[in-house]
CSV table of N, CA and C in Angstrom, one decimal:
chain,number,residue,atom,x,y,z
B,976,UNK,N,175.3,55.8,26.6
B,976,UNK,CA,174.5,55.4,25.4
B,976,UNK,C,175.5,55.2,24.3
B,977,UNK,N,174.9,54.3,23.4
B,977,UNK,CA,176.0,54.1,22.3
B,977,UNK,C,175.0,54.2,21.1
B,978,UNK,N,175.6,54.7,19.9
B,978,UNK,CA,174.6,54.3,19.1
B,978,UNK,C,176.3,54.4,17.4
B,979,UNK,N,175.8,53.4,16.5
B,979,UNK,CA,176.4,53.4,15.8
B,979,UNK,C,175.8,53.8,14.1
B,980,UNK,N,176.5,53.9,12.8
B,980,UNK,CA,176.1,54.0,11.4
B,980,UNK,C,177.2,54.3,10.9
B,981,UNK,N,177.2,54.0,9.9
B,981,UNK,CA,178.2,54.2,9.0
B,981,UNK,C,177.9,55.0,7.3
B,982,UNK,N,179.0,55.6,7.0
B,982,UNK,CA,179.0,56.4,5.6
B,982,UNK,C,180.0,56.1,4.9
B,983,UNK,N,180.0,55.8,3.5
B,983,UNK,CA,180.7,55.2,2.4
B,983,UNK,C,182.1,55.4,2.9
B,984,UNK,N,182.6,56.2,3.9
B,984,UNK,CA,183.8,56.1,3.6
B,984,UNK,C,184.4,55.7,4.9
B,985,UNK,N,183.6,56.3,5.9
B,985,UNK,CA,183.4,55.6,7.7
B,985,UNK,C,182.8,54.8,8.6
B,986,UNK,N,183.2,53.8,9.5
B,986,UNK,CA,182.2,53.5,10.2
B,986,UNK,C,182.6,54.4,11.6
B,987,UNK,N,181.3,55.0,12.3
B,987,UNK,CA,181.1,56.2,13.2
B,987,UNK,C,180.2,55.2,14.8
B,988,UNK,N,180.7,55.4,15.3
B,988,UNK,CA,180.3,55.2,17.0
B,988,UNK,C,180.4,56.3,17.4
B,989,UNK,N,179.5,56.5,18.0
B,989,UNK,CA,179.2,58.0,19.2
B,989,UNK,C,178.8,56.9,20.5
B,990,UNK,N,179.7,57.8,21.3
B,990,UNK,CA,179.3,57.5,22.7
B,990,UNK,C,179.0,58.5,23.5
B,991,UNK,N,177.9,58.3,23.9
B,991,UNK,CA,177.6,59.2,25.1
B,991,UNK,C,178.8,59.4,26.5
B,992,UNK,N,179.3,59.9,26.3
B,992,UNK,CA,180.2,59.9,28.2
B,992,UNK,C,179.7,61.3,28.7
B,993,UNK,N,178.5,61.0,30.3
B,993,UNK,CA,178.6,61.6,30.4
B,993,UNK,C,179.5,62.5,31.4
B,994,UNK,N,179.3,64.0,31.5
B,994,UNK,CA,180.4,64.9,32.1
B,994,UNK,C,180.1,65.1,33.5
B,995,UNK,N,179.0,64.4,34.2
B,995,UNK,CA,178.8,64.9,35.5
B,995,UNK,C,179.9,64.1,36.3
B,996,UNK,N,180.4,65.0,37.6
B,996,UNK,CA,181.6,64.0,38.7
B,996,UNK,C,180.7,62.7,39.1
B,997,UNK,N,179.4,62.1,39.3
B,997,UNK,CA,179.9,61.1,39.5
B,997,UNK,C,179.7,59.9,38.3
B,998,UNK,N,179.7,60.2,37.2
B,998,UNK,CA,180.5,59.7,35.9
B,998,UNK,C,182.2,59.6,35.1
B,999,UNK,N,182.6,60.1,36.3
B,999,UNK,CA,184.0,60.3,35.7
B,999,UNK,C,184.7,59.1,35.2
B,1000,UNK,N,184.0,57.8,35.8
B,1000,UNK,CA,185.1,56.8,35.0
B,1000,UNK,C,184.3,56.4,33.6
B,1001,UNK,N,183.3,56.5,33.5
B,1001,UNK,CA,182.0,56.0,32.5
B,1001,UNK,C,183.0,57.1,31.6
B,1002,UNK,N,182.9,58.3,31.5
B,1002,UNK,CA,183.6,59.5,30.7
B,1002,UNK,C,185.0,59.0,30.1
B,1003,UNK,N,186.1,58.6,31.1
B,1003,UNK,CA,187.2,58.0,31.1
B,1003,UNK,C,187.4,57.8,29.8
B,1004,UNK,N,186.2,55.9,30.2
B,1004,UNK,CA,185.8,54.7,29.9
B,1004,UNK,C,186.0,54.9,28.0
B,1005,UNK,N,184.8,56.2,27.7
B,1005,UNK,CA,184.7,56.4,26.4
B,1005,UNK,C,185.6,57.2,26.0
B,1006,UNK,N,186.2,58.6,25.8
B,1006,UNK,CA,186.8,59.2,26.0
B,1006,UNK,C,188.4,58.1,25.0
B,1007,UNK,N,188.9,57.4,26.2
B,1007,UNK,CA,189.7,56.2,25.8
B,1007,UNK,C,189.6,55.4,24.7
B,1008,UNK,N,188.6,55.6,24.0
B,1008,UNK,CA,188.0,55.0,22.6
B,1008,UNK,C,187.9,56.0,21.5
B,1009,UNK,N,188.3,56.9,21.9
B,1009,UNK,CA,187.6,58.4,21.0
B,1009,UNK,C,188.9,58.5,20.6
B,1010,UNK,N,188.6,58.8,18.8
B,1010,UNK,CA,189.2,59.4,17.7
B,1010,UNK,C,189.4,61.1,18.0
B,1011,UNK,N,188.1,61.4,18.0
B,1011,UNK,CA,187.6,62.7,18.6
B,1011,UNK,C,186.7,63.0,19.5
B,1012,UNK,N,186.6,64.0,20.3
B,1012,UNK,CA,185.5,64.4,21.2
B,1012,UNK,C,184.7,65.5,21.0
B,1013,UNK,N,182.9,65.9,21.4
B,1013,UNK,CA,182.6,67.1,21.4
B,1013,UNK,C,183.0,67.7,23.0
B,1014,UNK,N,183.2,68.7,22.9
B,1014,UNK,CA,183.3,69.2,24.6
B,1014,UNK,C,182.1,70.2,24.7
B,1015,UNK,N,181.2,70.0,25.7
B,1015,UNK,CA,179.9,71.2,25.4
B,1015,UNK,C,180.3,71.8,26.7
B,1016,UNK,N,180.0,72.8,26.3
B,1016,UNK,CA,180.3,74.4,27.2
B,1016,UNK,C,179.1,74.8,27.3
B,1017,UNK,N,178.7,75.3,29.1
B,1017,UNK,CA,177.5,75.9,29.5
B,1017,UNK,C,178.2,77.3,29.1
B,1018,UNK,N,177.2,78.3,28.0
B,1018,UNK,CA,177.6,79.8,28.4
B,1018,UNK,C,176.9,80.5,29.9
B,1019,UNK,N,176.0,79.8,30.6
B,1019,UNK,CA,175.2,80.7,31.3
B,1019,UNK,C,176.6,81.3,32.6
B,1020,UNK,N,175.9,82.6,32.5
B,1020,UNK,CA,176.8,83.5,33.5
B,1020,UNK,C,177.2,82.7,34.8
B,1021,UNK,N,178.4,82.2,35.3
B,1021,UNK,CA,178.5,81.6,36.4
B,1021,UNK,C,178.9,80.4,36.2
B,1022,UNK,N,178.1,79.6,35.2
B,1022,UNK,CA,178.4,77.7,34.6
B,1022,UNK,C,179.8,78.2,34.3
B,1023,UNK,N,179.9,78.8,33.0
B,1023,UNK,CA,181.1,78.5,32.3
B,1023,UNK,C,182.3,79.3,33.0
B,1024,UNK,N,182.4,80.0,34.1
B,1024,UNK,CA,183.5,80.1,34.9
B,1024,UNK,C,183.9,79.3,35.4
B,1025,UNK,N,183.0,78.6,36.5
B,1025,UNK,CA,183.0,77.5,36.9
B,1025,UNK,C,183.7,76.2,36.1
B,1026,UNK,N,183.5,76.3,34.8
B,1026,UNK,CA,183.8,74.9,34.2
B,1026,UNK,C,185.1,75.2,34.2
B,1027,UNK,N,185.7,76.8,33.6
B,1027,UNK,CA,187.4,76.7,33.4
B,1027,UNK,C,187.5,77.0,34.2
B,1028,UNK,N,187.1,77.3,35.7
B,1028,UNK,CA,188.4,77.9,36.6
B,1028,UNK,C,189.3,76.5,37.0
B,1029,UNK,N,190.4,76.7,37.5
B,1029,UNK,CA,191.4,76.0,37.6
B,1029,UNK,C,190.8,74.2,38.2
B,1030,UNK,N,189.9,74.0,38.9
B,1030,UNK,CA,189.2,73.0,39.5
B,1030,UNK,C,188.4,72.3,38.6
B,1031,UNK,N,187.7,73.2,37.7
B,1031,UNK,CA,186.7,73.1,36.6
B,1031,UNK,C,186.5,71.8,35.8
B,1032,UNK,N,185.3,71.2,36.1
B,1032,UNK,CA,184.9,70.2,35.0
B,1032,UNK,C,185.1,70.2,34.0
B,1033,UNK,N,185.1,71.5,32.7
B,1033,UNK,CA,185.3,71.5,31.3
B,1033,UNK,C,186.7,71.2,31.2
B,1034,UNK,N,187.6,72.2,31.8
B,1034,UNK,CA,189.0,72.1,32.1
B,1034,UNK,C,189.8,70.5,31.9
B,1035,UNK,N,189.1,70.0,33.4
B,1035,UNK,CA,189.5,68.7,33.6
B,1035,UNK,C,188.8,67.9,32.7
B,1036,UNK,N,187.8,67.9,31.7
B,1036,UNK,CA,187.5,66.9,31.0
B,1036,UNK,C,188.5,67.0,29.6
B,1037,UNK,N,188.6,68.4,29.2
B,1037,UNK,CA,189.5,69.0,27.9
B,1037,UNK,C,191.3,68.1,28.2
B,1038,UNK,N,191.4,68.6,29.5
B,1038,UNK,CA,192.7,67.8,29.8
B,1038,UNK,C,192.7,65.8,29.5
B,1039,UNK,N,191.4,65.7,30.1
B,1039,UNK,CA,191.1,64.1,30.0
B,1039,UNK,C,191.5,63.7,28.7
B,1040,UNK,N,190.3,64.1,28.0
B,1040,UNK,CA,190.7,64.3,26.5
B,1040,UNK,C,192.1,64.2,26.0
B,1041,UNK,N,192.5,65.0,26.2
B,1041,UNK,CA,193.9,65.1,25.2
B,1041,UNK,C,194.9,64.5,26.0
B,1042,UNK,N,195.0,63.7,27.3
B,1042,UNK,CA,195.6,62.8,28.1
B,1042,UNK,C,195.4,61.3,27.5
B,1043,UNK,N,194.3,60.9,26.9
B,1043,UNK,CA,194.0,60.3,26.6
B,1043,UNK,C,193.9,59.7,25.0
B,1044,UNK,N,194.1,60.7,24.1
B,1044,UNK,CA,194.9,60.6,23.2
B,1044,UNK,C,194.0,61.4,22.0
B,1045,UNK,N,193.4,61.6,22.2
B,1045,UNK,CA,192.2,62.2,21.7
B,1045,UNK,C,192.8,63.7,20.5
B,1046,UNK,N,192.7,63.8,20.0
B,1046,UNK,CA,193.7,65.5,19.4
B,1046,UNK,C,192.7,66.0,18.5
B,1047,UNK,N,191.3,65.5,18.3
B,1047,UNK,CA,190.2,66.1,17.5
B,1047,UNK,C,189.2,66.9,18.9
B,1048,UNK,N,189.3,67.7,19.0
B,1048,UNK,CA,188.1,68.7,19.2
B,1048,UNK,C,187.3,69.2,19.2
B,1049,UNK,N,185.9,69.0,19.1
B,1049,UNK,CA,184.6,70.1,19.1
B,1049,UNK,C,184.0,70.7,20.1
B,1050,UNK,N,184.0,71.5,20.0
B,1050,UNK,CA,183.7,72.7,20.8
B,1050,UNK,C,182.6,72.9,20.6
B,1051,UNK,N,181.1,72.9,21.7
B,1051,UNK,CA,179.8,73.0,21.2
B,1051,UNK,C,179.6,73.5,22.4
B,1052,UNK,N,178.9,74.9,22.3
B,1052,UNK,CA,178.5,75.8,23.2
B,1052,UNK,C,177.1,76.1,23.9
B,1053,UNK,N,176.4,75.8,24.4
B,1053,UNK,CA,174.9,75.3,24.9
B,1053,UNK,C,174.7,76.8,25.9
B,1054,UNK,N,173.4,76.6,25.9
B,1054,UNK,CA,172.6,77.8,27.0
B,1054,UNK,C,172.9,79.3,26.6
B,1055,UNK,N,173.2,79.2,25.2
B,1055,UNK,CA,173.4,80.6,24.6
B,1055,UNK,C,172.3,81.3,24.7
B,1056,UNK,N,171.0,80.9,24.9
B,1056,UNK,CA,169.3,81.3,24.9
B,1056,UNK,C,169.4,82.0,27.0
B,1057,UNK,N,170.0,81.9,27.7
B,1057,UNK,CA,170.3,82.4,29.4
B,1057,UNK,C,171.6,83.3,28.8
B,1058,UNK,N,171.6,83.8,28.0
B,1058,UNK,CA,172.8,85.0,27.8
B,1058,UNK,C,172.0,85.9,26.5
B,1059,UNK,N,171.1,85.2,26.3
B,1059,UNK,CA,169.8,86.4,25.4
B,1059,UNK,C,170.6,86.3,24.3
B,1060,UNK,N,171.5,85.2,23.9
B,1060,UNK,CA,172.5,85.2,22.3
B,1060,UNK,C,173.3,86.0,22.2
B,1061,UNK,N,173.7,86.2,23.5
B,1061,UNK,CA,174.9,87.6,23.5
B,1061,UNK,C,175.9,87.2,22.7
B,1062,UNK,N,176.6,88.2,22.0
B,1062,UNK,CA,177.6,87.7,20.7
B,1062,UNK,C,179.2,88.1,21.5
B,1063,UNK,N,178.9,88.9,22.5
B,1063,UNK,CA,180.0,89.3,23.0
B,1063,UNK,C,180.1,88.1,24.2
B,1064,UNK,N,179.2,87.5,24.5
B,1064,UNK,CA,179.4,86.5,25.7
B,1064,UNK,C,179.8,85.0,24.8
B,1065,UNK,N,179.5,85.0,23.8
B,1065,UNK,CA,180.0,84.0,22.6
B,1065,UNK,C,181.6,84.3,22.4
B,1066,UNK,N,181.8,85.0,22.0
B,1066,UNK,CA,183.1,85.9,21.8
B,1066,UNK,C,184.4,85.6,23.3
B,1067,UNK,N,184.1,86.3,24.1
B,1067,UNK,CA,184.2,86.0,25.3
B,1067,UNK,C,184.7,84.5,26.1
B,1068,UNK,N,183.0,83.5,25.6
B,1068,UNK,CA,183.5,82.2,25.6
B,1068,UNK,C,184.8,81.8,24.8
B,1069,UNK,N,184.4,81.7,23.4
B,1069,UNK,CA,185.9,81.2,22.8
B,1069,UNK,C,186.5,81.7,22.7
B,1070,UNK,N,187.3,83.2,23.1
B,1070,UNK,CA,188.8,83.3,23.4
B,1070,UNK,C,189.4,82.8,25.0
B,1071,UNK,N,188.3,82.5,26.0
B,1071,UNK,CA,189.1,81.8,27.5
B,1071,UNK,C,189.0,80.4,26.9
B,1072,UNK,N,187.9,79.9,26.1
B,1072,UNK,CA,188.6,78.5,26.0
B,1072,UNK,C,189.8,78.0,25.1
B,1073,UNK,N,189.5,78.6,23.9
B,1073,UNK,CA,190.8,78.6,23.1
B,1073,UNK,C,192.3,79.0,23.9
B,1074,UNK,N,192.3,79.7,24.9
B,1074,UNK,CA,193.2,80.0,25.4
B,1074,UNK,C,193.8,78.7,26.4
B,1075,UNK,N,192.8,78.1,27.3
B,1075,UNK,CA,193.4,77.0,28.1
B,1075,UNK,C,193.3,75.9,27.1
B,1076,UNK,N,192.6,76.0,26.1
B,1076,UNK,CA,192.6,74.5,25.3
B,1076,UNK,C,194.2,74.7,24.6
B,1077,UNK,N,194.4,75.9,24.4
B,1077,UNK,CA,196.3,75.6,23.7
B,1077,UNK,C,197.6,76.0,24.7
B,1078,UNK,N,196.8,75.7,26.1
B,1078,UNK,CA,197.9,75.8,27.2
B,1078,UNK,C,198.7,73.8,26.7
Protein backbone atom coordinates (compact mmCIF):
# COMPACT_ATOMS: atom_id res chain seq x y z
CA UNK A 1 0.00 0.00 0.00
CA UNK A 2 1.12 3.42 -0.73
CA UNK A 3 -0.32 6.39 0.47
CA UNK A 4 1.18 9.92 0.16
CA UNK A 5 0.84 14.02 1.80
CA UNK A 6 2.88 16.50 2.23
CA UNK A 7 3.91 19.36 5.03
CA UNK A 8 5.24 22.84 4.36
CA UNK A 9 8.56 21.66 4.55
CA UNK A 10 8.24 17.80 3.15
CA UNK A 11 6.79 15.78 0.66
CA UNK A 12 6.18 12.15 2.76
CA UNK A 13 5.44 8.62 0.97
CA UNK A 14 4.83 5.81 3.32
CA UNK A 15 4.98 2.51 1.96
CA UNK A 16 3.63 -0.34 3.30
CA UNK A 17 6.50 -3.30 2.86
CA UNK A 18 5.20 -5.95 4.19
CA UNK A 19 7.60 -8.28 6.64
CA UNK A 20 6.18 -11.68 6.12
CA UNK A 21 8.84 -14.36 3.99
CA UNK A 22 6.72 -14.58 1.37
CA UNK A 23 6.96 -10.73 0.72
CA UNK A 24 10.53 -10.41 0.87
CA UNK A 25 10.96 -8.87 -2.53
CA UNK A 26 7.75 -6.47 -2.17
CA UNK A 27 9.80 -5.45 1.37
CA UNK A 28 13.10 -5.22 -0.75
CA UNK A 29 11.22 -3.36 -3.38
CA UNK A 30 10.21 -0.43 -0.80
CA UNK A 31 12.81 -0.56 1.67
CA UNK A 32 15.15 0.52 -1.58
CA UNK A 33 13.18 3.79 -1.73
CA UNK A 34 13.25 4.53 1.97
CA UNK A 35 14.85 7.66 3.49
CA UNK A 36 13.92 5.92 6.69
CA UNK A 37 12.21 2.85 8.01
CA UNK A 38 9.75 1.76 11.00
CA UNK A 39 10.88 -1.77 12.17
CA UNK A 40 7.97 -3.21 14.33
CA UNK A 41 8.87 -5.68 17.00
CA UNK A 42 6.45 -8.48 18.24
CA UNK A 43 7.20 -8.29 22.30
CA UNK A 44 5.07 -11.51 22.78
CA UNK A 45 7.20 -14.10 24.70
CA UNK A 46 8.65 -16.37 21.90
CA UNK A 47 7.83 -13.80 18.63
CA UNK A 48 10.58 -11.55 19.55
CA UNK A 49 13.32 -14.21 20.13
CA UNK A 50 12.41 -15.64 17.21
CA UNK A 51 12.64 -12.29 15.23
CA UNK A 52 16.53 -11.69 16.65
CA UNK A 53 17.77 -15.06 16.78
CA UNK A 54 20.45 -15.36 14.32
CA UNK A 55 17.92 -16.68 11.29
CA UNK A 56 15.29 -14.00 12.48
CA UNK A 57 13.04 -11.96 10.35
CA UNK A 58 13.48 -8.62 12.43
CA UNK A 59 17.28 -9.24 12.26
CA UNK A 60 17.23 -9.90 8.57
CA UNK A 61 14.94 -7.16 7.74
CA UNK A 62 17.15 -4.48 10.20
CA UNK A 63 20.17 -5.77 8.16
CA UNK A 64 17.91 -5.28 4.77
CA UNK A 65 17.47 -1.94 5.87
CA UNK A 66 20.75 -0.57 6.46
CA UNK A 67 22.06 -2.78 3.26
CA UNK A 68 20.03 -0.85 1.53
CA UNK A 69 20.86 2.40 2.48
CA UNK A 70 18.47 3.28 4.79
CA UNK A 71 20.35 4.95 8.23
CA UNK A 72 16.95 6.38 9.81
CA UNK A 73 15.34 3.98 12.25
CA UNK A 74 12.17 3.50 14.10
CA UNK A 75 11.75 1.18 16.39
CA UNK A 76 7.95 0.38 17.12
CA UNK A 77 7.21 -2.24 19.56
CA UNK A 78 3.63 -4.07 19.16
CA UNK A 79 1.89 -6.87 21.45
CA UNK A 80 3.00 -5.11 24.59
CA UNK A 81 -0.87 -5.86 25.78
CA UNK A 82 0.41 -10.36 25.62
CA UNK A 83 3.31 -9.29 28.14
CA UNK A 84 0.45 -7.45 30.47
CA UNK A 85 2.81 -4.02 29.71
CA UNK A 86 5.62 -5.47 31.29
CA UNK A 87 8.20 -2.62 31.72
CA UNK A 88 10.91 -5.09 32.30
CA UNK A 89 9.95 -7.09 29.06
CA UNK A 90 10.03 -3.47 27.33
CA UNK A 91 13.41 -2.90 28.87
CA UNK A 92 14.63 -6.26 27.89
CA UNK A 93 13.30 -5.66 24.34
CA UNK A 94 15.43 -2.53 23.66
CA UNK A 95 18.58 -3.41 25.14
CA UNK A 96 18.78 -7.06 22.60
CA UNK A 97 17.75 -4.86 19.87
CA UNK A 98 19.80 -1.87 20.38
CA UNK A 99 22.44 -4.30 20.81
CA UNK A 100 22.24 -6.19 17.25
CA UNK A 101 21.02 -2.96 15.59
CA UNK A 102 24.80 -1.36 16.50
CA UNK A 103 26.51 -4.73 15.65
Amino acid sequence: ALWKFETPKYYVTVIDAPGHRDFIKNMITGTSQADCAVLIIAAGTGEFEAGISKDGQTREHALLAYTLGVKQLIVAINKMDTTKWSEDRFKEIVKETSNFIKE
